[in-house]
Short mmCIF file of C-alpha atoms in Angstrom, two decimals:
data_model
loop_
_atom_site.label_atom_id
_atom_site.label_comp_id
_atom_site.label_asym_id
_atom_site.label_seq_id
_atom_site.Cartn_x
_atom_site.Cartn_y
_atom_site.Cartn_z
CA MET S 1 -17.61 3.81 -12.23
CA THR S 2 -13.97 2.82 -11.79
CA VAL S 3 -11.81 5.13 -9.67
CA SER S 4 -8.70 6.20 -11.56
CA LEU S 5 -5.36 7.27 -10.16
CA PRO S 6 -4.68 11.03 -10.12
CA ARG S 7 -2.78 12.52 -13.03
CA GLY S 8 0.90 11.73 -13.12
CA PHE S 9 0.59 8.14 -11.86
CA ARG S 10 0.47 4.78 -13.62
CA SER S 11 0.13 1.26 -12.23
CA HIS S 12 0.97 -2.37 -12.87
CA VAL S 13 -0.87 -5.07 -10.89
CA ALA S 14 -0.26 -8.79 -11.36
CA ASN S 15 -0.23 -12.23 -9.81
CA ILE S 16 3.31 -13.59 -9.52
CA GLY S 17 2.43 -16.62 -7.38
CA VAL S 18 3.52 -15.44 -3.93
CA LYS S 19 0.82 -17.59 -2.30
CA ASP S 20 -2.19 -18.21 -4.54
CA SER S 21 -3.79 -17.11 -7.79
CA THR S 22 -4.94 -13.66 -6.65
CA ASP S 23 -3.02 -10.47 -7.44
CA ASP S 24 -0.02 -10.03 -5.16
CA PHE S 25 2.35 -7.62 -6.93
CA THR S 26 1.33 -3.97 -7.09
CA LEU S 27 3.43 -1.16 -8.53
CA VAL S 28 2.47 2.52 -8.76
CA VAL S 29 4.86 4.79 -10.65
CA ALA S 30 4.96 8.58 -10.87
CA ASP S 31 5.95 10.19 -14.16
CA SER S 32 8.91 11.76 -12.37
CA ARG S 33 10.40 11.97 -8.92
CA CYS S 34 7.92 13.79 -6.68
CA ALA S 35 7.17 14.91 -3.14
CA ALA S 36 6.45 12.02 -0.79
CA ALA S 37 5.89 11.33 2.89
CA GLY S 38 5.46 8.27 5.03
CA VAL S 39 4.98 7.04 8.57
CA PHE S 40 5.68 3.53 9.76
CA THR S 41 5.17 1.06 12.58
CA GLN S 42 6.93 1.51 15.90
CA ASN S 43 7.01 -2.26 16.43
CA ARG S 44 10.61 -3.22 17.25
CA PHE S 45 10.27 -6.46 15.24
CA VAL S 46 10.16 -4.37 12.11
CA GLY S 47 10.20 -5.81 8.60
CA PRO S 48 12.92 -4.92 6.08
CA SER S 49 10.37 -3.26 3.81
CA VAL S 50 9.85 -0.64 6.51
CA THR S 51 13.60 -0.28 7.03
CA VAL S 52 14.23 0.28 3.33
CA SER S 53 11.33 2.69 2.83
CA ARG S 54 12.31 4.76 5.86
CA GLN S 55 15.77 5.19 4.38
CA HIS S 56 14.47 6.03 0.91
CA LEU S 57 12.08 8.67 2.27
CA ALA S 58 14.81 10.57 4.10
CA ASP S 59 14.55 13.45 1.61
CA ASN S 60 10.74 13.25 1.31
CA THR S 61 10.78 12.37 -2.38
CA ALA S 62 10.07 9.18 -4.29
CA ARG S 63 9.28 7.87 -7.76
CA ALA S 64 7.46 4.59 -7.15
CA MET S 65 5.81 2.33 -4.59
CA VAL S 66 5.79 -1.47 -4.81
CA VAL S 67 3.71 -3.74 -2.57
CA ILE S 68 4.06 -7.50 -2.25
CA SER S 69 1.06 -9.04 -0.53
CA LYS S 70 0.58 -12.39 1.20
CA ASN S 71 4.18 -12.46 2.50
CA ALA S 72 5.40 -9.95 5.11
CA ASN S 73 9.11 -10.86 4.71
CA VAL S 74 9.62 -10.26 8.43
CA ALA S 75 12.03 -12.08 10.77
CA ASN S 76 14.07 -13.55 7.92
CA GLY S 77 17.41 -12.07 9.00
CA PRO S 78 19.96 -10.61 6.57
CA GLN S 79 18.44 -12.60 3.71
CA GLY S 80 15.11 -10.85 4.17
CA LEU S 81 16.78 -7.45 3.88
CA ALA S 82 18.73 -8.60 0.83
CA ASP S 83 15.53 -9.84 -0.80
CA ALA S 84 13.72 -6.55 -0.14
CA ASN S 85 16.61 -4.63 -1.68
CA GLU S 86 16.58 -6.97 -4.69
CA VAL S 87 12.90 -6.18 -5.25
CA VAL S 88 13.59 -2.45 -5.05
CA ASP S 89 16.57 -2.76 -7.39
CA GLY S 90 14.50 -4.76 -9.88
CA VAL S 91 11.70 -2.20 -9.90
CA ALA S 92 14.19 0.66 -10.32
CA LYS S 93 15.80 -1.06 -13.27
CA ALA S 94 12.43 -1.75 -14.89
CA ILE S 95 11.17 1.84 -14.67
CA GLY S 96 14.50 3.58 -15.15
CA CYS S 97 15.22 5.30 -11.85
CA ASN S 98 17.56 5.03 -8.90
CA ALA S 99 16.86 2.36 -6.29
CA ASN S 100 16.54 4.97 -3.54
CA GLU S 101 13.54 6.43 -5.38
CA VAL S 102 11.52 3.23 -4.86
CA LEU S 103 9.47 2.53 -1.72
CA ILE S 104 8.36 -0.97 -0.73
CA ALA S 105 5.75 -2.52 1.54
CA SER S 106 4.97 -6.14 2.32
CA THR S 107 2.06 -7.78 4.09
CA GLY S 108 1.19 -11.34 5.01
CA VAL S 109 2.55 -14.18 7.11
CA ILE S 110 5.60 -13.42 9.27
CA GLY S 111 8.72 -15.60 9.17
CA ARG S 112 8.45 -16.95 5.65
CA PRO S 113 11.01 -15.86 3.04
CA TYR S 114 9.98 -14.41 -0.26
CA PRO S 115 9.65 -17.00 -3.06
CA MET S 116 12.41 -15.18 -4.90
CA ASP S 117 12.29 -17.30 -8.04
CA ARG S 118 8.68 -16.22 -8.59
CA ILE S 119 9.38 -12.64 -7.59
CA ARG S 120 12.32 -12.42 -10.00
CA ALA S 121 10.05 -13.65 -12.77
CA GLY S 122 7.49 -11.02 -11.77
CA LEU S 123 10.09 -8.27 -11.85
CA ALA S 124 11.19 -9.41 -15.29
CA SER S 125 7.59 -9.21 -16.51
CA ILE S 126 7.08 -5.53 -15.60
CA PRO S 127 6.06 -3.97 -18.92
CA THR S 128 8.37 -1.48 -20.59
CA SER S 129 5.47 0.94 -20.81
CA ILE S 130 3.26 1.01 -17.72
CA THR S 131 -0.14 2.40 -18.64
CA GLY S 132 -2.61 1.27 -15.96
CA THR S 133 -4.68 3.89 -14.16
CA ASP S 134 -7.22 1.72 -12.31
CA ALA S 135 -6.93 2.58 -8.60
CA GLU S 136 -9.36 -0.19 -7.69
CA ALA S 137 -6.98 -2.77 -9.17
CA VAL S 138 -4.28 -1.27 -6.93
CA ALA S 139 -6.59 -1.63 -3.91
CA ARG S 140 -7.35 -5.26 -4.74
CA GLY S 141 -3.71 -6.11 -5.38
CA ILE S 142 -2.65 -5.33 -1.80
CA MET S 143 -5.36 -7.41 -0.07
CA THR S 144 -4.61 -10.37 2.21
CA THR S 145 -7.47 -11.49 4.47
CA ASP S 146 -9.55 -8.43 3.58
CA THR S 147 -13.07 -9.33 2.47
CA VAL S 148 -13.40 -6.19 0.31
CA HIS S 149 -10.96 -3.78 -1.28
CA LYS S 150 -10.74 -0.37 0.35
CA ILE S 151 -10.60 2.81 -1.70
CA ALA S 152 -11.62 6.45 -1.35
CA GLU S 153 -11.27 9.64 -3.37
CA ALA S 154 -11.90 13.35 -2.93
CA SER S 155 -11.59 16.48 -5.02
CA ILE S 156 -9.56 19.39 -3.67
CA ALA S 157 -11.68 22.52 -3.50
CA GLY S 158 -10.77 25.35 -5.83
CA GLY S 159 -9.36 23.37 -8.74
CA THR S 160 -9.13 20.02 -10.51
CA ALA S 161 -6.65 18.24 -8.22
CA ARG S 162 -7.70 15.00 -6.51
CA VAL S 163 -6.67 12.69 -3.70
CA VAL S 164 -7.07 8.93 -4.10
CA GLY S 165 -6.28 6.45 -1.33
CA VAL S 166 -6.24 2.68 -0.94
CA ALA S 167 -5.71 0.57 2.16
CA LYS S 168 -5.53 -3.01 3.34
CA GLY S 169 -5.82 -4.46 6.77
CA VAL S 170 -8.31 -6.36 8.89
CA GLY S 171 -6.19 -7.90 11.67
CA MET S 172 -3.06 -7.11 13.70
CA ILE S 173 -4.27 -3.53 13.77
CA GLU S 174 -3.42 -1.16 16.60
CA PRO S 175 -1.37 1.61 15.02
CA ASN S 176 1.36 3.20 17.05
CA MET S 177 2.37 5.79 14.45
CA ALA S 178 0.93 4.64 11.14
CA THR S 179 -1.14 1.59 10.38
CA LEU S 180 -1.55 -1.46 8.17
CA ILE S 181 -0.71 -0.55 4.57
CA THR S 182 -2.20 2.52 2.99
CA MET S 183 -1.12 4.45 -0.07
CA MET S 184 -2.43 7.84 -1.07
CA PHE S 185 -1.80 9.68 -4.30
CA THR S 186 -2.51 13.25 -5.34
CA ASP S 187 -1.81 15.33 -8.42
CA ALA S 188 -1.56 18.49 -6.29
CA ARG S 189 1.79 20.26 -6.25
CA ILE S 190 3.00 20.52 -2.66
CA GLU S 191 6.44 21.10 -1.22
CA PRO S 192 7.87 17.96 0.43
CA ALA S 193 8.13 19.48 3.91
CA GLN S 194 4.54 20.75 3.75
CA LEU S 195 3.30 17.40 2.52
CA ASP S 196 5.07 15.59 5.36
CA ALA S 197 3.60 17.88 8.04
CA ILE S 198 0.06 17.67 6.67
CA PHE S 199 0.24 13.92 6.19
CA ARG S 200 1.36 13.33 9.77
CA ARG S 201 -1.44 15.50 11.15
CA VAL S 202 -4.06 13.66 9.11
CA ILE S 203 -2.70 10.21 9.98
CA ASP S 204 -2.80 11.07 13.68
CA ARG S 205 -6.49 12.02 13.48
CA THR S 206 -7.55 9.04 11.36
CA PHE S 207 -5.46 5.90 10.97
CA ASN S 208 -3.90 6.36 14.40
CA CYS S 209 -7.43 6.23 15.80
CA VAL S 210 -8.41 2.79 14.52
CA SER S 211 -8.01 -0.51 16.32
CA VAL S 212 -9.19 -4.04 15.63
CA ASP S 213 -7.28 -6.21 18.09
CA THR S 214 -4.66 -4.06 19.94
CA ASP S 215 -1.77 -5.68 18.00
CA THR S 216 0.67 -3.34 16.23
CA SER S 217 1.87 -4.93 12.99
CA THR S 218 5.53 -5.40 12.12
CA SER S 219 4.88 -3.94 8.68
CA ASP S 220 2.62 -0.89 9.13
CA THR S 221 3.21 1.57 6.30
CA ALA S 222 1.38 4.74 5.30
CA VAL S 223 2.72 6.64 2.29
CA ILE S 224 1.61 9.56 0.14
CA LEU S 225 3.02 10.68 -3.22
CA ALA S 226 2.21 14.03 -4.86
CA SER S 227 2.87 14.20 -8.61
CA GLY S 228 2.17 17.92 -8.95
CA ALA S 229 0.50 17.38 -12.34
CA ALA S 230 -2.53 19.51 -11.40
CA GLY S 231 -0.51 22.43 -10.09
CA ALA S 232 -0.51 24.25 -6.77
CA VAL S 233 -3.49 24.05 -4.41
CA ASP S 234 -4.68 25.74 -1.26
CA LEU S 235 -3.06 23.81 1.58
CA HIS S 236 -6.12 23.95 3.83
CA ALA S 237 -8.29 22.58 1.01
CA PHE S 238 -5.73 19.85 0.40
CA GLU S 239 -5.63 18.85 4.06
CA SER S 240 -9.43 18.73 4.16
CA ALA S 241 -9.56 16.43 1.10
CA LEU S 242 -6.78 14.23 2.45
CA HIS S 243 -8.59 13.93 5.78
CA GLU S 244 -11.81 12.97 3.98
CA VAL S 245 -10.03 10.15 2.15
CA ALA S 246 -8.11 8.95 5.21
CA LEU S 247 -11.21 8.96 7.41
CA SER S 248 -13.17 6.95 4.87
CA LEU S 249 -10.39 4.38 4.66
CA THR S 250 -10.09 4.27 8.45
CA LYS S 251 -13.76 3.40 8.81
CA GLN S 252 -13.54 0.85 6.00
CA VAL S 253 -10.67 -0.88 7.79
CA ALA S 254 -12.54 -0.96 11.10
CA ARG S 255 -15.73 -2.22 9.47
CA ASP S 256 -13.82 -5.03 7.73
CA GLY S 257 -11.98 -6.16 10.87
CA GLU S 258 -11.45 -9.91 10.88
CA GLY S 259 -14.79 -11.52 11.65
CA ALA S 260 -16.35 -8.13 12.36
CA GLU S 261 -20.06 -7.51 12.10
CA THR S 262 -20.38 -4.08 13.72
CA LEU S 263 -18.45 -0.82 13.40
CA ILE S 264 -17.85 0.78 16.81
CA GLU S 265 -17.27 4.53 17.05
CA VAL S 266 -16.18 5.88 20.42
CA THR S 267 -16.10 9.59 21.18
CA VAL S 268 -14.65 10.93 24.41
CA ASP S 269 -15.18 14.63 24.99
CA ARG S 270 -14.84 17.22 27.73
CA ALA S 271 -11.46 15.68 28.57
CA ARG S 272 -8.39 17.33 30.11
CA ASP S 273 -6.51 17.24 26.78
CA ALA S 274 -6.57 15.46 23.43
CA GLU S 275 -4.10 12.82 24.63
CA GLN S 276 -6.34 11.82 27.52
CA ALA S 277 -9.44 11.79 25.32
CA LYS S 278 -7.77 9.51 22.77
CA ARG S 279 -6.29 7.19 25.40
CA VAL S 280 -9.62 6.72 27.16
CA ALA S 281 -11.44 6.21 23.85
CA LYS S 282 -8.88 3.57 22.82
CA SER S 283 -9.30 1.86 26.20
CA ILE S 284 -13.01 1.53 25.49
CA VAL S 285 -12.82 0.42 21.86
CA ASN S 286 -10.03 -2.08 22.65
CA SER S 287 -11.76 -3.72 25.61
CA PRO S 288 -12.68 -7.34 24.78
CA LEU S 289 -15.61 -7.01 27.19
CA VAL S 290 -16.94 -3.93 25.40
CA LYS S 291 -16.38 -5.57 22.01
CA THR S 292 -18.26 -8.73 22.98
CA ALA S 293 -21.07 -6.70 24.54
CA VAL S 294 -21.51 -4.87 21.24
CA HIS S 295 -21.44 -8.17 19.37
CA GLY S 296 -24.18 -9.50 21.66
CA ALA S 297 -26.23 -6.27 21.42
CA ASP S 298 -25.91 -5.98 25.19
CA PRO S 299 -25.99 -2.33 26.41
CA ASN S 300 -23.79 -3.20 29.39
CA TRP S 301 -22.56 0.28 30.25
CA GLY S 302 -20.67 -1.10 33.25
CA ARG S 303 -18.02 -2.43 30.86
CA VAL S 304 -17.55 1.04 29.42
CA ALA S 305 -17.23 2.47 32.93
CA MET S 306 -14.59 -0.17 33.68
CA ALA S 307 -12.62 0.75 30.55
CA VAL S 308 -12.67 4.43 31.51
CA GLY S 309 -11.62 3.74 35.08
CA LYS S 310 -8.74 1.39 34.27
CA CYS S 311 -6.90 4.29 32.63
CA ASN S 312 -6.29 5.30 36.25
CA ASP S 313 -6.22 9.05 35.61
CA THR S 314 -6.55 10.79 38.96
CA ASP S 315 -8.53 13.67 37.44
CA ILE S 316 -11.31 11.39 36.17
CA ASN S 317 -14.08 11.48 38.76
CA GLN S 318 -16.73 8.80 38.34
CA ASP S 319 -19.38 11.16 39.69
CA ASP S 320 -18.71 13.56 36.79
CA VAL S 321 -18.58 11.05 33.93
CA VAL S 322 -21.53 10.63 31.55
CA ILE S 323 -21.87 7.50 29.37
CA ARG S 324 -24.17 7.17 26.35
CA PHE S 325 -24.98 4.48 23.79
CA GLY S 326 -25.96 6.35 20.68
CA THR S 327 -27.70 9.43 22.06
CA GLN S 328 -29.20 7.62 25.06
CA GLU S 329 -27.60 8.38 28.42
CA VAL S 330 -27.09 5.21 30.48
CA TYR S 331 -24.94 6.60 33.32
CA PRO S 332 -25.38 8.26 35.74
CA ARG S 333 -29.05 8.57 34.68
CA GLN S 334 -29.92 4.96 34.00
CA VAL S 335 -32.65 3.65 31.71
CA ASP S 336 -35.39 1.23 32.64
CA ALA S 337 -35.97 -2.23 31.18
CA SER S 338 -37.87 -0.93 28.16
CA GLY S 339 -35.10 1.57 27.49
CA LEU S 340 -32.50 -1.17 27.63
CA ALA S 341 -34.56 -3.20 25.17
CA ARG S 342 -34.59 -0.27 22.74
CA LEU S 343 -30.82 0.10 23.15
CA SER S 344 -30.36 -3.60 22.41
CA ASP S 345 -32.27 -3.12 19.15
CA TYR S 346 -30.03 -0.15 18.34
CA MET S 347 -26.91 -2.25 18.96
CA ARG S 348 -28.05 -4.84 16.44
CA GLY S 349 -27.40 -2.29 13.70
CA ASP S 350 -24.28 -2.07 11.56
CA ASP S 351 -22.90 0.90 13.55
CA VAL S 352 -22.77 1.49 17.29
CA THR S 353 -21.67 4.79 18.85
CA ILE S 354 -20.42 5.06 22.43
CA HIS S 355 -20.11 8.61 23.78
CA VAL S 356 -18.35 9.39 27.05
CA SER S 357 -18.01 12.86 28.59
CA LEU S 358 -15.30 13.08 31.28
CA ASN S 359 -16.25 16.64 32.27
CA ASN S 360 -12.78 17.65 33.39
CA GLY S 361 -11.80 19.78 30.38
CA SER S 362 -12.70 20.74 26.82
CA ALA S 363 -10.72 18.32 24.58
CA SER S 364 -12.17 15.46 22.53
CA ALA S 365 -11.18 12.50 20.35
CA THR S 366 -12.96 9.90 18.24
CA VAL S 367 -11.68 6.40 17.51
CA TRP S 368 -13.01 3.46 15.53
CA GLY S 369 -12.97 -0.31 15.99
CA CYS S 370 -15.21 -3.35 15.64
CA ASP S 371 -16.91 -6.05 17.66
CA LEU S 372 -15.18 -9.27 18.68
CA THR S 373 -16.76 -12.36 17.16
CA ASP S 374 -16.14 -16.07 17.02
CA GLY S 375 -15.19 -15.44 13.40
CA TYR S 376 -12.11 -13.47 14.54
CA VAL S 377 -11.01 -16.40 16.68
CA ARG S 378 -11.51 -18.90 13.86
CA ILE S 379 -9.65 -16.81 11.25
CA ASN S 380 -6.63 -16.34 13.51
CA ALA S 381 -6.64 -19.83 15.00
CA ASP S 382 -6.33 -21.26 11.49
CA TYR S 383 -4.23 -18.46 9.91
CA THR S 384 -1.15 -20.44 8.86
CA THR S 385 -2.71 -23.91 8.76
#
């Protein structure tokens, strides 16, 4: 069954020839200006799409979101900014709103200008009446090297309101505030300031906990729009539904990492505080040695110990740390040869869990990533050629 956008949203998805014959122009429009929130990359080589959207979200409202895929429009100087503004102006004219009500995101190769002749033709072809409601078409329209489109939905308890989210991203993923490109839509009615606070909390627990290759993109954008068409909702129920959608998308992104074959989930608990737990977990999931061990189904717990220790926290005592693969403890109580063989079988599965207890506090964090394969090297070695 096709996933539809929540009430109050319509979409237009098309191919305008940015790079190839797949869809590359995605527009989602709210029936009226509505509450909105967004978080963006902290990369200093930021793209103009991020610059423009940050400015347009200053009052936490928006009317529309446009995404151009297969061209990041980054590092193109003043012309890149002018081109991004021309896209926003063209969308605003087509749907009948002010330019500052339109948000924009771009994804693809860095350093190549927009093919503006094709984009102008695409803007001119936006229908007078936008009627699409297919959220899966929206998810497919923002793909670049993704092998599958990424979509999730959840109902908000206590009523008929929904949350629907889409995401793209398989490489250059190490969020430092937001991540990749993700758009979420809800028909719940929520005040802009409340939406912003909830969205940031959810992003920090989900998208900010995923990593594929430790590289923070120049174009990371996470946005939510709330049409209000379903009326007011309980804020706790809304946050729970939003977290469900964001967590699903986070795992989908990690599982579809470039060349990935295995989803890695790392939990660090009994830590001094949440910041330490998350930092240590990221150190593990980002370690090339851990990633390749998972890819080779090698339960080499020494690599996990290394990744914990290199954080260099003086309150982490190696004699107190416990390391597990799945539910099997491997340090300090080590397993015999037959136990290692069983762990190797476990690591050949689609999901591998690494669980580390620091035993210096009560905080915890969970992060997600993927194994490192020769496929990742091949994809990125040949990316622009």
